[in-house]
């Protein structure tokens, strides 16, 4: 595969927030770009938390093997641009998050990985009240 | 054995007025330019057993397993 880089020009770029392994990159990169984000989100009716309460290794999602794409397809791609540029006016982005990438320019392979486990914990009291409301004649 | 398909792409000039994007999230990419490839993974797990209804106690210590 041959890939020729093109000149990219942008007028005005506004990015409000970059978080959780998000990447904003201007310019070319020779190698690969990778970002990884792992998260255990615990939502509780009463926000009381113990430190070091949850461990990544306790949840299979965090060490599940990634499915890899098969081998290269039986095709040869030749891409040429003959110096044709990419021109963009104003770019406005509110958020880049959880292993996402915003790039202006040319690069090698882009890789991203995001793994999130969400746990919700409610107490008995709320559950019982909700159950009671669903009873006929309540 | 069949010969590989050959694809030739000639890129012309590209001009875009403007871009307004609310969000790029969960292993996504917004690219203005060129790249060889994208490999993006996003795992999000909220199985039924992740909802715990009961007395408010710390999460149980789950058995740690060896990484594969």
mmCIF file with all atom_site columns, C-alpha atoms in Angstrom:
data_model
loop_
_atom_site.group_PDB
_atom_site.id
_atom_site.type_symbol
_atom_site.label_atom_id
_atom_site.label_alt_id
_atom_site.label_comp_id
_atom_site.label_asym_id
_atom_site.label_entity_id
_atom_site.label_seq_id
_atom_site.pdbx_PDB_ins_code
_atom_site.Cartn_x
_atom_site.Cartn_y
_atom_site.Cartn_z
_atom_site.occupancy
_atom_site.B_iso_or_equiv
_atom_site.pdbx_formal_charge
_atom_site.auth_seq_id
_atom_site.auth_comp_id
_atom_site.auth_asym_id
_atom_site.auth_atom_id
_atom_site.pdbx_PDB_model_num
ATOM 1   C CA . UNK A 1 1   ? 0.000   0.000   0.000  1.00 0.00 ? 1   UNK A CA 1
ATOM 2   C CA . UNK A 1 2   ? 1.296   3.423   -0.868 1.00 0.00 ? 2   UNK A CA 1
ATOM 3   C CA . UNK A 1 3   ? -0.068  6.482   0.817  1.00 0.00 ? 3   UNK A CA 1
ATOM 4   C CA . UNK A 1 4   ? 0.929   10.036  -0.016 1.00 0.00 ? 4   UNK A CA 1
ATOM 5   C CA . UNK A 1 5   ? 0.305   12.661  2.590  1.00 0.00 ? 5   UNK A CA 1
ATOM 6   C CA . UNK A 1 6   ? -1.675  15.734  1.676  1.00 0.00 ? 6   UNK A CA 1
ATOM 7   C CA . UNK A 1 7   ? -1.365  19.260  2.943  1.00 0.00 ? 7   UNK A CA 1
ATOM 8   C CA . UNK A 1 8   ? -4.177  20.091  5.394  1.00 0.00 ? 8   UNK A CA 1
ATOM 9   C CA . UNK A 1 9   ? -5.188  23.635  6.205  1.00 0.00 ? 9   UNK A CA 1
ATOM 10  C CA . UNK A 1 10  ? -7.870  24.610  8.714  1.00 0.00 ? 10  UNK A CA 1
ATOM 11  C CA . UNK A 1 11  ? -9.161  28.060  9.477  1.00 0.00 ? 11  UNK A CA 1
ATOM 12  C CA . UNK A 1 12  ? -10.181 28.257  13.112 1.00 0.00 ? 12  UNK A CA 1
ATOM 13  C CA . UNK A 1 13  ? -10.302 25.226  15.409 1.00 0.00 ? 13  UNK A CA 1
ATOM 14  C CA . UNK A 1 14  ? -12.242 25.209  18.672 1.00 0.00 ? 14  UNK A CA 1
ATOM 15  C CA . UNK A 1 15  ? -12.155 22.168  20.973 1.00 0.00 ? 15  UNK A CA 1
ATOM 16  C CA . UNK A 1 16  ? -14.012 22.503  24.267 1.00 0.00 ? 16  UNK A CA 1
ATOM 17  C CA . UNK A 1 17  ? -12.969 19.360  26.162 1.00 0.00 ? 17  UNK A CA 1
ATOM 18  C CA . UNK A 1 18  ? -10.451 16.560  25.738 1.00 0.00 ? 18  UNK A CA 1
ATOM 19  C CA . UNK A 1 19  ? -10.713 13.835  28.372 1.00 0.00 ? 19  UNK A CA 1
ATOM 20  C CA . UNK A 1 20  ? -10.192 10.143  29.188 1.00 0.00 ? 20  UNK A CA 1
ATOM 21  C CA . UNK A 1 21  ? -7.386  9.312   26.742 1.00 0.00 ? 21  UNK A CA 1
ATOM 22  C CA . UNK A 1 22  ? -8.691  11.587  24.025 1.00 0.00 ? 22  UNK A CA 1
ATOM 23  C CA . UNK A 1 23  ? -6.097  12.911  21.574 1.00 0.00 ? 23  UNK A CA 1
ATOM 24  C CA . UNK A 1 24  ? -6.036  16.069  19.476 1.00 0.00 ? 24  UNK A CA 1
ATOM 25  C CA . UNK A 1 25  ? -3.103  16.215  17.109 1.00 0.00 ? 25  UNK A CA 1
ATOM 26  C CA . UNK A 1 26  ? -2.054  18.778  14.542 1.00 0.00 ? 26  UNK A CA 1
ATOM 27  C CA . UNK A 1 27  ? 0.532   17.706  12.007 1.00 0.00 ? 27  UNK A CA 1
ATOM 28  C CA . UNK A 1 28  ? 1.958   14.471  10.715 1.00 0.00 ? 28  UNK A CA 1
ATOM 29  C CA . UNK A 1 29  ? 3.063   11.471  12.759 1.00 0.00 ? 29  UNK A CA 1
ATOM 30  C CA . UNK A 1 30  ? 5.455   8.854   11.506 1.00 0.00 ? 30  UNK A CA 1
ATOM 31  C CA . UNK A 1 31  ? 4.393   5.967   13.728 1.00 0.00 ? 31  UNK A CA 1
ATOM 32  C CA . UNK A 1 32  ? 1.183   4.579   15.099 1.00 0.00 ? 32  UNK A CA 1
ATOM 33  C CA . UNK A 1 33  ? -1.123  6.461   17.457 1.00 0.00 ? 33  UNK A CA 1
ATOM 34  C CA . UNK A 1 34  ? -2.704  4.415   20.222 1.00 0.00 ? 34  UNK A CA 1
ATOM 35  C CA . UNK A 1 35  ? -4.822  5.323   23.221 1.00 0.00 ? 35  UNK A CA 1
ATOM 36  C CA . UNK A 1 36  ? -6.268  3.128   25.980 1.00 0.00 ? 36  UNK A CA 1
ATOM 37  C CA . UNK A 1 37  ? -8.962  3.886   28.501 1.00 0.00 ? 37  UNK A CA 1
ATOM 38  C CA . UNK A 1 38  ? -10.193 1.577   31.297 1.00 0.00 ? 38  UNK A CA 1
ATOM 39  C CA . UNK A 1 39  ? -12.968 2.527   33.669 1.00 0.00 ? 39  UNK A CA 1
ATOM 40  C CA . UNK A 1 40  ? -15.107 1.035   36.454 1.00 0.00 ? 40  UNK A CA 1
ATOM 41  C CA . UNK A 1 41  ? -18.111 3.267   37.024 1.00 0.00 ? 41  UNK A CA 1
ATOM 42  C CA . UNK A 1 42  ? -19.964 2.691   40.306 1.00 0.00 ? 42  UNK A CA 1
ATOM 43  C CA . UNK A 1 43  ? -23.273 4.453   40.852 1.00 0.00 ? 43  UNK A CA 1
ATOM 44  C CA . UNK A 1 44  ? -24.781 4.201   44.340 1.00 0.00 ? 44  UNK A CA 1
ATOM 45  C CA . UNK A 1 45  ? -28.001 5.399   45.908 1.00 0.00 ? 45  UNK A CA 1
ATOM 46  C CA . UNK A 1 46  ? -25.925 6.613   48.829 1.00 0.00 ? 46  UNK A CA 1
ATOM 47  C CA . UNK A 1 47  ? -22.513 7.856   47.695 1.00 0.00 ? 47  UNK A CA 1
ATOM 48  C CA . UNK A 1 48  ? -20.255 6.103   50.194 1.00 0.00 ? 48  UNK A CA 1
ATOM 49  C CA . UNK A 1 49  ? -17.137 4.567   48.693 1.00 0.00 ? 49  UNK A CA 1
ATOM 50  C CA . UNK A 1 50  ? -14.209 2.625   50.122 1.00 0.00 ? 50  UNK A CA 1
ATOM 51  C CA . UNK A 1 51  ? -10.808 3.264   48.627 1.00 0.00 ? 51  UNK A CA 1
ATOM 52  C CA . UNK A 1 52  ? -9.380  0.476   46.459 1.00 0.00 ? 52  UNK A CA 1
ATOM 53  C CA . UNK A 1 53  ? -12.722 -1.279  46.460 1.00 0.00 ? 53  UNK A CA 1
ATOM 54  C CA . UNK A 1 54  ? -12.716 -2.452  42.874 1.00 0.00 ? 54  UNK A CA 1
ATOM 55  C CA . UNK A 1 55  ? -9.937  -3.996  40.856 1.00 0.00 ? 55  UNK A CA 1
ATOM 56  C CA . UNK A 1 56  ? -9.645  -4.219  37.107 1.00 0.00 ? 56  UNK A CA 1
ATOM 57  C CA . UNK A 1 57  ? -8.448  -7.808  37.292 1.00 0.00 ? 57  UNK A CA 1
ATOM 58  C CA . UNK A 1 58  ? -11.706 -8.862  38.963 1.00 0.00 ? 58  UNK A CA 1
ATOM 59  C CA . UNK A 1 59  ? -13.739 -8.163  35.815 1.00 0.00 ? 59  UNK A CA 1
ATOM 60  C CA . UNK A 1 60  ? -13.219 -10.319 32.706 1.00 0.00 ? 60  UNK A CA 1
ATOM 61  C CA . UNK A 1 61  ? -14.044 -7.447  30.393 1.00 0.00 ? 61  UNK A CA 1
ATOM 62  C CA . UNK A 1 62  ? -10.665 -5.889  31.095 1.00 0.00 ? 62  UNK A CA 1
ATOM 63  C CA . UNK A 1 63  ? -8.638  -8.861  29.948 1.00 0.00 ? 63  UNK A CA 1
ATOM 64  C CA . UNK A 1 64  ? -10.882 -10.158 27.224 1.00 0.00 ? 64  UNK A CA 1
ATOM 65  C CA . UNK A 1 65  ? -8.791  -10.646 24.099 1.00 0.00 ? 65  UNK A CA 1
ATOM 66  C CA . UNK A 1 66  ? -9.314  -8.177  21.332 1.00 0.00 ? 66  UNK A CA 1
ATOM 67  C CA . UNK A 1 67  ? -10.634 -9.491  18.064 1.00 0.00 ? 67  UNK A CA 1
ATOM 68  C CA . UNK A 1 68  ? -8.032  -8.799  15.438 1.00 0.00 ? 68  UNK A CA 1
ATOM 69  C CA . UNK A 1 69  ? -8.984  -8.128  11.846 1.00 0.00 ? 69  UNK A CA 1
ATOM 70  C CA . UNK A 1 70  ? -8.011  -10.865 9.446  1.00 0.00 ? 70  UNK A CA 1
ATOM 71  C CA . UNK A 1 71  ? -5.005  -10.640 7.188  1.00 0.00 ? 71  UNK A CA 1
ATOM 72  C CA . UNK A 1 72  ? -4.680  -8.023  4.544  1.00 0.00 ? 72  UNK A CA 1
ATOM 73  C CA . UNK A 1 73  ? -7.232  -8.312  1.751  1.00 0.00 ? 73  UNK A CA 1
ATOM 74  C CA . UNK A 1 74  ? -5.958  -9.564  -1.595 1.00 0.00 ? 74  UNK A CA 1
ATOM 75  C CA . UNK A 1 75  ? -5.762  -6.080  -3.015 1.00 0.00 ? 75  UNK A CA 1
ATOM 76  C CA . UNK A 1 76  ? -3.026  -3.564  -3.587 1.00 0.00 ? 76  UNK A CA 1
ATOM 77  C CA . UNK A 1 77  ? -3.931  0.075   -3.010 1.00 0.00 ? 77  UNK A CA 1
ATOM 78  C CA . UNK A 1 78  ? -2.025  2.877   -4.695 1.00 0.00 ? 78  UNK A CA 1
ATOM 79  C CA . UNK A 1 79  ? -3.089  6.311   -3.583 1.00 0.00 ? 79  UNK A CA 1
ATOM 80  C CA . UNK A 1 80  ? -1.724  9.486   -5.136 1.00 0.00 ? 80  UNK A CA 1
ATOM 81  C CA . UNK A 1 81  ? -2.751  13.061  -4.616 1.00 0.00 ? 81  UNK A CA 1
ATOM 82  C CA . UNK A 1 82  ? -0.369  15.072  -6.812 1.00 0.00 ? 82  UNK A CA 1
ATOM 83  C CA . UNK A 1 83  ? -0.113  17.813  -4.237 1.00 0.00 ? 83  UNK A CA 1
ATOM 84  C CA . UNK A 1 84  ? -3.871  18.347  -3.916 1.00 0.00 ? 84  UNK A CA 1
ATOM 85  C CA . UNK A 1 85  ? -4.570  19.909  -0.516 1.00 0.00 ? 85  UNK A CA 1
ATOM 86  C CA . UNK A 1 86  ? -7.446  19.466  1.949  1.00 0.00 ? 86  UNK A CA 1
ATOM 87  C CA . UNK A 1 87  ? -8.881  22.810  2.995  1.00 0.00 ? 87  UNK A CA 1
ATOM 88  C CA . UNK A 1 88  ? -11.322 23.097  5.863  1.00 0.00 ? 88  UNK A CA 1
ATOM 89  C CA . UNK A 1 89  ? -12.911 26.244  7.207  1.00 0.00 ? 89  UNK A CA 1
ATOM 90  C CA . UNK A 1 90  ? -13.791 26.513  10.870 1.00 0.00 ? 90  UNK A CA 1
ATOM 91  C CA . UNK A 1 91  ? -13.905 23.360  13.006 1.00 0.00 ? 91  UNK A CA 1
ATOM 92  C CA . UNK A 1 92  ? -15.877 23.343  16.261 1.00 0.00 ? 92  UNK A CA 1
ATOM 93  C CA . UNK A 1 93  ? -15.806 20.250  18.473 1.00 0.00 ? 93  UNK A CA 1
ATOM 94  C CA . UNK A 1 94  ? -17.386 20.113  21.912 1.00 0.00 ? 94  UNK A CA 1
ATOM 95  C CA . UNK A 1 95  ? -15.775 16.952  23.207 1.00 0.00 ? 95  UNK A CA 1
ATOM 96  C CA . UNK A 1 96  ? -13.118 14.337  22.498 1.00 0.00 ? 96  UNK A CA 1
ATOM 97  C CA . UNK A 1 97  ? -13.214 11.528  25.050 1.00 0.00 ? 97  UNK A CA 1
ATOM 98  C CA . UNK A 1 98  ? -12.657 7.861   25.883 1.00 0.00 ? 98  UNK A CA 1
ATOM 99  C CA . UNK A 1 99  ? -9.824  6.915   23.513 1.00 0.00 ? 99  UNK A CA 1
ATOM 100 C CA . UNK A 1 100 ? -10.978 9.059   20.646 1.00 0.00 ? 100 UNK A CA 1
ATOM 101 C CA . UNK A 1 101 ? -8.777  10.920  18.203 1.00 0.00 ? 101 UNK A CA 1
ATOM 102 C CA . UNK A 1 102 ? -9.080  14.213  16.366 1.00 0.00 ? 102 UNK A CA 1
ATOM 103 C CA . UNK A 1 103 ? -6.250  14.664  13.925 1.00 0.00 ? 103 UNK A CA 1
ATOM 104 C CA . UNK A 1 104 ? -5.328  17.193  11.298 1.00 0.00 ? 104 UNK A CA 1
ATOM 105 C CA . UNK A 1 105 ? -2.662  15.708  9.107  1.00 0.00 ? 105 UNK A CA 1
ATOM 106 C CA . UNK A 1 106 ? -1.211  12.431  8.010  1.00 0.00 ? 106 UNK A CA 1
ATOM 107 C CA . UNK A 1 107 ? -0.285  9.467   10.158 1.00 0.00 ? 107 UNK A CA 1
ATOM 108 C CA . UNK A 1 108 ? 0.352   5.798   10.426 1.00 0.00 ? 108 UNK A CA 1
ATOM 109 C CA . UNK A 1 109 ? -2.210  3.416   11.912 1.00 0.00 ? 109 UNK A CA 1
ATOM 110 C CA . UNK A 1 110 ? -4.603  4.858   14.490 1.00 0.00 ? 110 UNK A CA 1
ATOM 111 C CA . UNK A 1 111 ? -5.647  2.556   17.337 1.00 0.00 ? 111 UNK A CA 1
ATOM 112 C CA . UNK A 1 112 ? -7.966  3.123   20.255 1.00 0.00 ? 112 UNK A CA 1
ATOM 113 C CA . UNK A 1 113 ? -9.305  0.936   23.049 1.00 0.00 ? 113 UNK A CA 1
ATOM 114 C CA . UNK A 1 114 ? -11.973 1.740   25.617 1.00 0.00 ? 114 UNK A CA 1
ATOM 115 C CA . UNK A 1 115 ? -13.267 -0.687  28.254 1.00 0.00 ? 115 UNK A CA 1
ATOM 116 C CA . UNK A 1 116 ? -15.977 0.386   30.691 1.00 0.00 ? 116 UNK A CA 1
ATOM 117 C CA . UNK A 1 117 ? -17.798 -1.620  33.378 1.00 0.00 ? 117 UNK A CA 1
ATOM 118 C CA . UNK A 1 118 ? -20.843 0.049   34.847 1.00 0.00 ? 118 UNK A CA 1
ATOM 119 C CA . UNK A 1 119 ? -22.183 -1.068  38.244 1.00 0.00 ? 119 UNK A CA 1
ATOM 120 C CA . UNK A 1 120 ? -25.333 0.324   39.817 1.00 0.00 ? 120 UNK A CA 1
ATOM 121 C CA . UNK A 1 121 ? -26.074 -0.283  43.487 1.00 0.00 ? 121 UNK A CA 1
ATOM 122 C CA . UNK A 1 122 ? -29.409 0.582   45.073 1.00 0.00 ? 122 UNK A CA 1
ATOM 123 C CA . UNK A 1 123 ? -30.455 0.003   48.641 1.00 0.00 ? 123 UNK A CA 1
ATOM 124 C CA . UNK A 1 124 ? -33.405 -2.045  49.833 1.00 0.00 ? 124 UNK A CA 1
ATOM 125 C CA . UNK A 1 125 ? -35.436 0.895   51.011 1.00 0.00 ? 125 UNK A CA 1
ATOM 126 C CA . UNK A 1 126 ? -35.840 2.469   47.591 1.00 0.00 ? 126 UNK A CA 1
ATOM 127 C CA . UNK A 1 127 ? -36.566 -0.875  45.971 1.00 0.00 ? 127 UNK A CA 1
ATOM 128 C CA . UNK A 1 128 ? -39.297 -1.747  48.481 1.00 0.00 ? 128 UNK A CA 1
ATOM 129 C CA . UNK A 1 129 ? -40.999 1.609   48.059 1.00 0.00 ? 129 UNK A CA 1
ATOM 130 C CA . UNK A 1 130 ? -41.010 1.258   44.291 1.00 0.00 ? 130 UNK A CA 1
ATOM 131 C CA . UNK A 1 131 ? -42.400 -2.271  44.573 1.00 0.00 ? 131 UNK A CA 1
ATOM 132 C CA . UNK A 1 132 ? -45.147 -1.082  46.845 1.00 0.00 ? 132 UNK A CA 1
ATOM 133 C CA . UNK A 1 133 ? -46.172 1.648   44.413 1.00 0.00 ? 133 UNK A CA 1
ATOM 134 C CA . UNK A 1 134 ? -46.645 -0.950  41.681 1.00 0.00 ? 134 UNK A CA 1
ATOM 135 C CA . UNK A 1 135 ? -49.052 -2.984  43.831 1.00 0.00 ? 135 UNK A CA 1
ATOM 136 C CA . UNK A 1 136 ? -52.753 -2.555  42.884 1.00 0.00 ? 136 UNK A CA 1
ATOM 137 C CA . UNK A 1 137 ? -54.687 -0.519  45.369 1.00 0.00 ? 137 UNK A CA 1
ATOM 138 C CA . UNK A 1 138 ? -51.594 1.187   46.758 1.00 0.00 ? 138 UNK A CA 1
ATOM 139 C CA . UNK B 2 1   ? -3.775  -18.541 -7.510 1.00 0.00 ? 1   UNK B CA 1
ATOM 140 C CA . UNK B 2 2   ? -5.495  -15.338 -8.608 1.00 0.00 ? 2   UNK B CA 1
ATOM 141 C CA . UNK B 2 3   ? -3.536  -12.118 -8.898 1.00 0.00 ? 3   UNK B CA 1
ATOM 142 C CA . UNK B 2 4   ? -4.315  -9.475  -6.273 1.00 0.00 ? 4   UNK B CA 1
ATOM 143 C CA . UNK B 2 5   ? -6.678  -6.712  -7.252 1.00 0.00 ? 5   UNK B CA 1
ATOM 144 C CA . UNK B 2 6   ? -4.954  -3.414  -7.901 1.00 0.00 ? 6   UNK B CA 1
ATOM 145 C CA . UNK B 2 7   ? -6.767  -0.262  -6.811 1.00 0.00 ? 7   UNK B CA 1
ATOM 146 C CA . UNK B 2 8   ? -5.484  3.110   -7.965 1.00 0.00 ? 8   UNK B CA 1
ATOM 147 C CA . UNK B 2 9   ? -6.909  6.201   -6.278 1.00 0.00 ? 9   UNK B CA 1
ATOM 148 C CA . UNK B 2 10  ? -6.179  9.735   -7.440 1.00 0.00 ? 10  UNK B CA 1
ATOM 149 C CA . UNK B 2 11  ? -7.178  12.318  -4.851 1.00 0.00 ? 11  UNK B CA 1
ATOM 150 C CA . UNK B 2 12  ? -8.229  15.732  -6.062 1.00 0.00 ? 12  UNK B CA 1
ATOM 151 C CA . UNK B 2 13  ? -8.356  18.888  -3.969 1.00 0.00 ? 13  UNK B CA 1
ATOM 152 C CA . UNK B 2 14  ? -10.939 18.845  -1.155 1.00 0.00 ? 14  UNK B CA 1
ATOM 153 C CA . UNK B 2 15  ? -12.498 22.022  0.212  1.00 0.00 ? 15  UNK B CA 1
ATOM 154 C CA . UNK B 2 16  ? -14.937 21.980  3.131  1.00 0.00 ? 16  UNK B CA 1
ATOM 155 C CA . UNK B 2 17  ? -16.732 25.048  4.423  1.00 0.00 ? 17  UNK B CA 1
ATOM 156 C CA . UNK B 2 18  ? -16.885 24.163  8.099  1.00 0.00 ? 18  UNK B CA 1
ATOM 157 C CA . UNK B 2 19  ? -17.371 21.355  10.615 1.00 0.00 ? 19  UNK B CA 1
ATOM 158 C CA . UNK B 2 20  ? -19.449 21.381  13.795 1.00 0.00 ? 20  UNK B CA 1
ATOM 159 C CA . UNK B 2 21  ? -19.179 18.208  15.896 1.00 0.00 ? 21  UNK B CA 1
ATOM 160 C CA . UNK B 2 22  ? -20.867 17.652  19.253 1.00 0.00 ? 22  UNK B CA 1
ATOM 161 C CA . UNK B 2 23  ? -18.731 14.779  20.411 1.00 0.00 ? 23  UNK B CA 1
ATOM 162 C CA . UNK B 2 24  ? -16.213 12.140  19.428 1.00 0.00 ? 24  UNK B CA 1
ATOM 163 C CA . UNK B 2 25  ? -16.340 9.372   22.023 1.00 0.00 ? 25  UNK B CA 1
ATOM 164 C CA . UNK B 2 26  ? -15.955 5.674   22.781 1.00 0.00 ? 26  UNK B CA 1
ATOM 165 C CA . UNK B 2 27  ? -12.949 4.920   20.583 1.00 0.00 ? 27  UNK B CA 1
ATOM 166 C CA . UNK B 2 28  ? -13.956 7.016   17.635 1.00 0.00 ? 28  UNK B CA 1
ATOM 167 C CA . UNK B 2 29  ? -11.895 9.160   15.311 1.00 0.00 ? 29  UNK B CA 1
ATOM 168 C CA . UNK B 2 30  ? -12.320 12.348  13.344 1.00 0.00 ? 30  UNK B CA 1
ATOM 169 C CA . UNK B 2 31  ? -9.587  12.614  10.747 1.00 0.00 ? 31  UNK B CA 1
ATOM 170 C CA . UNK B 2 32  ? -8.907  15.492  8.421  1.00 0.00 ? 32  UNK B CA 1
ATOM 171 C CA . UNK B 2 33  ? -6.033  14.100  6.436  1.00 0.00 ? 33  UNK B CA 1
ATOM 172 C CA . UNK B 2 34  ? -4.708  10.664  5.570  1.00 0.00 ? 34  UNK B CA 1
ATOM 173 C CA . UNK B 2 35  ? -3.940  7.483   7.465  1.00 0.00 ? 35  UNK B CA 1
ATOM 174 C CA . UNK B 2 36  ? -2.987  3.923   6.792  1.00 0.00 ? 36  UNK B CA 1
ATOM 175 C CA . UNK B 2 37  ? -5.635  2.264   8.972  1.00 0.00 ? 37  UNK B CA 1
ATOM 176 C CA . UNK B 2 38  ? -7.964  2.556   11.942 1.00 0.00 ? 38  UNK B CA 1
ATOM 177 C CA . UNK B 2 39  ? -8.348  -0.118  14.631 1.00 0.00 ? 39  UNK B CA 1
ATOM 178 C CA . UNK B 2 40  ? -10.791 1.075   17.260 1.00 0.00 ? 40  UNK B CA 1
ATOM 179 C CA . UNK B 2 41  ? -12.277 -1.019  20.069 1.00 0.00 ? 41  UNK B CA 1
ATOM 180 C CA . UNK B 2 42  ? -14.947 -0.090  22.590 1.00 0.00 ? 42  UNK B CA 1
ATOM 181 C CA . UNK B 2 43  ? -16.253 -2.454  25.267 1.00 0.00 ? 43  UNK B CA 1
ATOM 182 C CA . UNK B 2 44  ? -19.081 -1.321  27.542 1.00 0.00 ? 44  UNK B CA 1
ATOM 183 C CA . UNK B 2 45  ? -20.484 -3.789  30.053 1.00 0.00 ? 45  UNK B CA 1
ATOM 184 C CA . UNK B 2 46  ? -23.712 -3.316  32.000 1.00 0.00 ? 46  UNK B CA 1
ATOM 185 C CA . UNK B 2 47  ? -25.012 -6.860  32.416 1.00 0.00 ? 47  UNK B CA 1
ATOM 186 C CA . UNK B 2 48  ? -28.075 -7.543  34.615 1.00 0.00 ? 48  UNK B CA 1
ATOM 187 C CA . UNK B 2 49  ? -25.856 -8.764  37.429 1.00 0.00 ? 49  UNK B CA 1
ATOM 188 C CA . UNK B 2 50  ? -24.215 -5.377  37.598 1.00 0.00 ? 50  UNK B CA 1
ATOM 189 C CA . UNK B 2 51  ? -27.352 -4.000  39.241 1.00 0.00 ? 51  UNK B CA 1
ATOM 190 C CA . UNK B 2 52  ? -27.129 -4.716  42.961 1.00 0.00 ? 52  UNK B CA 1
ATOM 191 C CA . UNK B 2 53  ? -30.213 -4.184  45.097 1.00 0.00 ? 53  UNK B CA 1
ATOM 192 C CA . UNK B 2 54  ? -29.669 -4.763  48.767 1.00 0.00 ? 54  UNK B CA 1
ATOM 193 C CA . UNK B 2 55  ? -28.126 -3.340  51.888 1.00 0.00 ? 55  UNK B CA 1
ATOM 194 C CA . UNK B 2 56  ? -25.412 -0.839  51.137 1.00 0.00 ? 56  UNK B CA 1
ATOM 195 C CA . UNK B 2 57  ? -22.145 -2.695  51.540 1.00 0.00 ? 57  UNK B CA 1
ATOM 196 C CA . UNK B 2 58  ? -18.814 -2.454  49.711 1.00 0.00 ? 58  UNK B CA 1
ATOM 197 C CA . UNK B 2 59  ? -18.536 -4.473  46.525 1.00 0.00 ? 59  UNK B CA 1
ATOM 198 C CA . UNK B 2 60  ? -17.550 -8.078  47.142 1.00 0.00 ? 60  UNK B CA 1
ATOM 199 C CA . UNK B 2 61  ? -13.952 -9.039  46.576 1.00 0.00 ? 61  UNK B CA 1
ATOM 200 C CA . UNK B 2 62  ? -14.173 -10.941 43.313 1.00 0.00 ? 62  UNK B CA 1
ATOM 201 C CA . UNK B 2 63  ? -11.621 -13.649 42.605 1.00 0.00 ? 63  UNK B CA 1
ATOM 202 C CA . UNK B 2 64  ? -8.728  -12.329 40.608 1.00 0.00 ? 64  UNK B CA 1
ATOM 203 C CA . UNK B 2 65  ? -7.965  -14.372 37.547 1.00 0.00 ? 65  UNK B CA 1
ATOM 204 C CA . UNK B 2 66  ? -4.768  -14.696 35.636 1.00 0.00 ? 66  UNK B CA 1
ATOM 205 C CA . UNK B 2 67  ? -4.517  -12.489 32.582 1.00 0.00 ? 67  UNK B CA 1
ATOM 206 C CA . UNK B 2 68  ? -4.659  -14.406 29.370 1.00 0.00 ? 68  UNK B CA 1
#
